[in-house]
Amino acid sequence: RNPMVEDDGVPVRRRMKRARENTEGPLIFLDVDGVLNCAASRAAAANLYLTEKITWEQKLAADAAAPSLLTNLVSLIQQTEAKVVLSSTWRLADRTRDVIEERLRASNIEIIGVTPEATPSDDCAGADGEFSPEVERAIEIMRWLQVECAVESPWIAIDDMDLVGEGGGRMQAAHFVHTDDGQGLTPAKAEEAAEKLLAQRGKEMLASACGDAGDCQGESDSRVRREADREGTASANYTVAVSTA
């Protein structure tokens, strides 16, 4: 079987390109190591390979995603209807990219795109002036959003690297879920990701309904004043609080 061609005869790259054209809706920028796998799952796969109980290809597939962590991703996507953009270094080689695509596709998760590689002209230096993989990853994610995303959509990045604390100010906490390589995407982290995506969707719906934040504030102000008038306190000073968090 040609790994570059699906069972239905559609080349993998063509399917990914076609899927990438539809970028509306919530997006997840997905790391693999430390998210879909963890230190323990990789060690278990390595042990099976070294004792000749599995082949190298089977080890690679096991490395790609631990079943329990993949289940947490499936639950997250079912809850939010998010689409996946691969930001992991697994995207950089055809072999590893095909493995992770196959593992996700088996769980009905389609990768709609991959982030671009940072270029030599990109400033990937951290606070110490040295190369920072966190800054590089943040740059690649933001570039994908700028180039590929036709509309402004809710999005998050899930990564075991600290893209907020070490990302050079390019990543906001509202768009980031920080996992631990020792645990990966736990149910708690998946829930955090869902909450952040749904919070962004709520803001998007509010903006659409009101036109802009100013209209919402005006409507709130008018409503409070009308209520006060009915109670005979039209001369009161009004304080209207509008959440912009």
XYZ file of C-alpha atoms in Angstrom:
245
model
C 0.000 0.000 0.000
C 1.262 3.442 -0.936
C 1.217 5.521 2.311
C 0.799 8.684 0.233
C -2.520 7.506 -1.238
C -5.754 6.848 0.661
C -7.761 3.679 0.213
C -10.183 5.676 -1.950
C -7.329 6.707 -4.267
C -7.074 10.337 -3.100
C -3.472 11.428 -2.426
C -2.909 12.407 1.219
C -1.448 15.797 0.282
C -4.431 16.655 -1.961
C -6.860 15.721 0.818
C -4.988 17.925 3.298
C -4.943 20.856 0.850
C -8.661 20.473 0.208
C -9.429 20.326 3.934
C -7.256 23.357 4.630
C -9.474 25.500 2.409
C -12.164 25.284 5.109
C -10.739 27.152 8.099
C -13.958 28.483 9.620
C -14.733 27.401 13.168
C -12.546 26.703 16.209
C -8.956 25.660 15.564
C -6.492 23.625 17.628
C -2.775 23.980 16.951
C -1.630 20.566 18.068
C 1.723 19.455 19.381
C 2.354 15.701 19.620
C 5.186 14.946 22.053
C 3.998 15.790 25.544
C 0.404 16.175 24.353
C -0.759 13.052 22.504
C 2.030 11.040 24.077
C 3.968 11.358 27.321
C 7.292 10.188 28.748
C 5.772 6.960 30.083
C 4.001 6.003 26.848
C 7.152 6.613 24.794
C 9.232 4.557 27.238
C 6.727 1.699 27.059
C 6.853 1.712 23.250
C 10.661 1.803 23.294
C 10.773 -1.171 25.660
C 8.484 -3.222 23.419
C 10.642 -2.397 20.423
C 13.927 -3.225 22.187
C 12.549 -6.602 23.282
C 11.485 -7.216 19.679
C 7.804 -7.434 20.502
C 6.871 -4.750 17.975
C 8.355 -3.462 14.724
C 9.812 0.012 14.225
C 6.669 1.094 12.377
C 4.517 -0.125 15.248
C 6.735 1.736 17.700
C 6.358 4.923 15.692
C 2.588 4.536 15.706
C 2.630 3.930 19.462
C 4.824 6.996 19.940
C 2.398 9.138 17.960
C -0.498 8.846 20.373
C -1.224 7.047 23.616
C -4.809 5.688 23.501
C -6.000 7.453 26.667
C -4.563 10.809 25.584
C -6.016 10.452 22.103
C -9.387 9.763 23.714
C -9.108 13.081 25.558
C -8.455 14.875 22.268
C -11.460 13.168 20.674
C -13.665 14.344 23.562
C -12.337 17.897 23.212
C -13.091 17.977 19.483
C -16.544 16.482 19.936
C -17.351 19.150 22.509
C -16.026 22.111 20.514
C -16.195 20.925 16.872
C -12.645 22.206 16.495
C -10.368 21.431 13.567
C -6.718 20.463 13.906
C -3.651 22.203 12.533
C -0.439 20.289 13.222
C 2.253 22.460 14.844
C 4.471 19.632 16.116
C 7.877 18.785 14.667
C 6.148 15.573 13.560
C 4.933 17.637 10.596
C 8.456 18.157 9.247
C 9.039 14.668 7.798
C 6.654 12.817 5.504
C 7.018 9.585 7.462
C 6.096 10.981 10.870
C 3.422 13.265 9.440
C 1.748 10.334 7.712
C 1.813 8.313 10.946
C 0.132 11.015 13.015
C -2.409 11.690 10.246
C -3.306 8.006 10.167
C -3.653 7.771 13.956
C -5.933 10.804 14.084
C -7.943 9.788 11.027
C -8.685 6.439 12.692
C -10.432 8.486 15.388
C -12.282 10.600 12.778
C -10.000 13.590 13.291
C -8.754 15.279 10.153
C -5.708 17.532 10.032
C -6.638 20.541 7.907
C -3.128 21.972 7.697
C 0.355 22.241 9.135
C 2.173 25.322 10.343
C 5.018 26.662 8.173
C 8.645 26.422 9.184
C 10.236 29.558 10.564
C 12.728 31.127 8.157
C 16.297 32.273 8.838
C 15.047 35.865 8.741
C 12.688 35.243 11.676
C 13.896 36.459 15.051
C 13.585 33.287 17.123
C 15.733 34.524 19.982
C 14.497 34.252 23.547
C 15.028 36.708 26.388
C 18.648 35.553 26.707
C 19.367 36.260 23.053
C 19.753 32.563 22.232
C 17.599 30.505 19.881
C 14.270 29.650 21.516
C 12.116 26.758 20.236
C 9.180 28.326 22.091
C 9.535 31.584 20.160
C 9.948 29.638 16.922
C 6.763 27.634 17.563
C 4.784 30.780 18.430
C 5.986 32.514 15.246
C 4.952 29.526 13.121
C 1.460 29.404 14.641
C 0.859 33.134 14.261
C 2.058 33.021 10.648
C -0.379 30.229 9.814
C -3.208 32.300 11.237
C -2.152 35.325 9.203
C -1.726 33.455 5.926
C -4.200 30.585 5.977
C -7.126 31.679 8.125
C -9.702 33.393 5.924
C -11.860 34.485 8.870
C -11.167 35.257 12.514
C -11.940 32.080 14.421
C -11.542 30.892 18.008
C -8.238 29.073 18.374
C -5.867 27.580 20.913
C -2.428 26.012 20.874
C -1.804 22.917 22.984
C 1.875 22.324 23.682
C 4.232 21.043 26.366
C 6.542 23.990 25.663
C 5.626 27.204 27.470
C 4.617 29.354 24.518
C 3.307 32.118 26.798
C 6.095 32.432 29.347
C 8.888 31.721 26.872
C 7.256 32.713 23.587
C 8.544 36.256 23.464
C 5.125 37.808 24.052
C 3.676 36.369 20.840
C 1.186 34.032 22.531
C -1.615 35.046 24.906
C -2.739 32.845 27.779
C -6.335 32.898 26.497
C -5.141 31.009 23.418
C -2.841 28.510 25.109
C -3.002 25.270 27.092
C 0.295 24.156 28.618
C 0.650 20.405 29.091
C 3.337 18.450 30.910
C 5.476 15.834 29.176
C 4.970 13.580 32.174
C 1.205 13.473 31.672
C 0.226 14.787 28.246
C -3.308 15.931 27.430
C -5.118 14.976 30.633
C -8.916 15.294 31.015
C -8.332 18.486 33.022
C -6.203 20.006 30.265
C -8.741 18.984 27.627
C -11.441 20.703 29.667
C -9.289 23.825 29.963
C -8.893 23.838 26.190
C -12.655 23.477 25.675
C -13.393 26.315 28.097
C -10.978 28.648 26.330
C -12.381 27.857 22.895
C -15.969 28.245 24.046
C -15.139 31.532 25.803
C -13.760 32.891 22.529
C -16.824 31.668 20.668
C -19.027 33.460 23.192
C -17.211 36.731 22.537
C -17.526 36.157 18.803
C -21.295 35.662 19.101
C -21.642 38.752 21.301
C -19.728 40.893 18.831
C -21.855 39.584 15.974
C -25.088 40.333 17.823
C -24.090 43.820 18.908
C -22.037 44.934 15.936
C -19.178 45.982 18.194
C -18.369 46.390 21.895
C -19.444 50.028 21.836
C -22.976 49.128 20.716
C -23.211 46.557 23.489
C -22.164 49.116 26.045
C -24.679 51.615 24.702
C -27.490 49.089 24.872
C -26.552 48.166 28.433
C -26.403 51.834 29.434
C -29.828 52.553 27.918
C -31.371 49.536 29.604
C -30.063 50.546 33.024
C -31.299 54.119 32.558
C -34.781 52.962 31.549
C -35.010 50.782 34.631
C -33.866 53.657 36.806
C -36.412 56.017 35.234
C -39.204 53.617 36.044
C -38.102 53.630 39.669
C -37.981 57.409 39.791
C -34.213 57.696 40.085
C -33.416 59.243 36.726
C -31.086 61.737 38.368
C -28.798 59.018 39.732
C -25.263 58.570 38.518
C -24.954 55.454 36.447
C -21.999 53.082 36.323
C -22.141 50.487 33.600
C -19.657 47.661 33.716
C -19.010 45.826 30.475
C -16.727 42.822 30.625
C -13.922 42.834 28.118
C -11.992 39.959 29.680
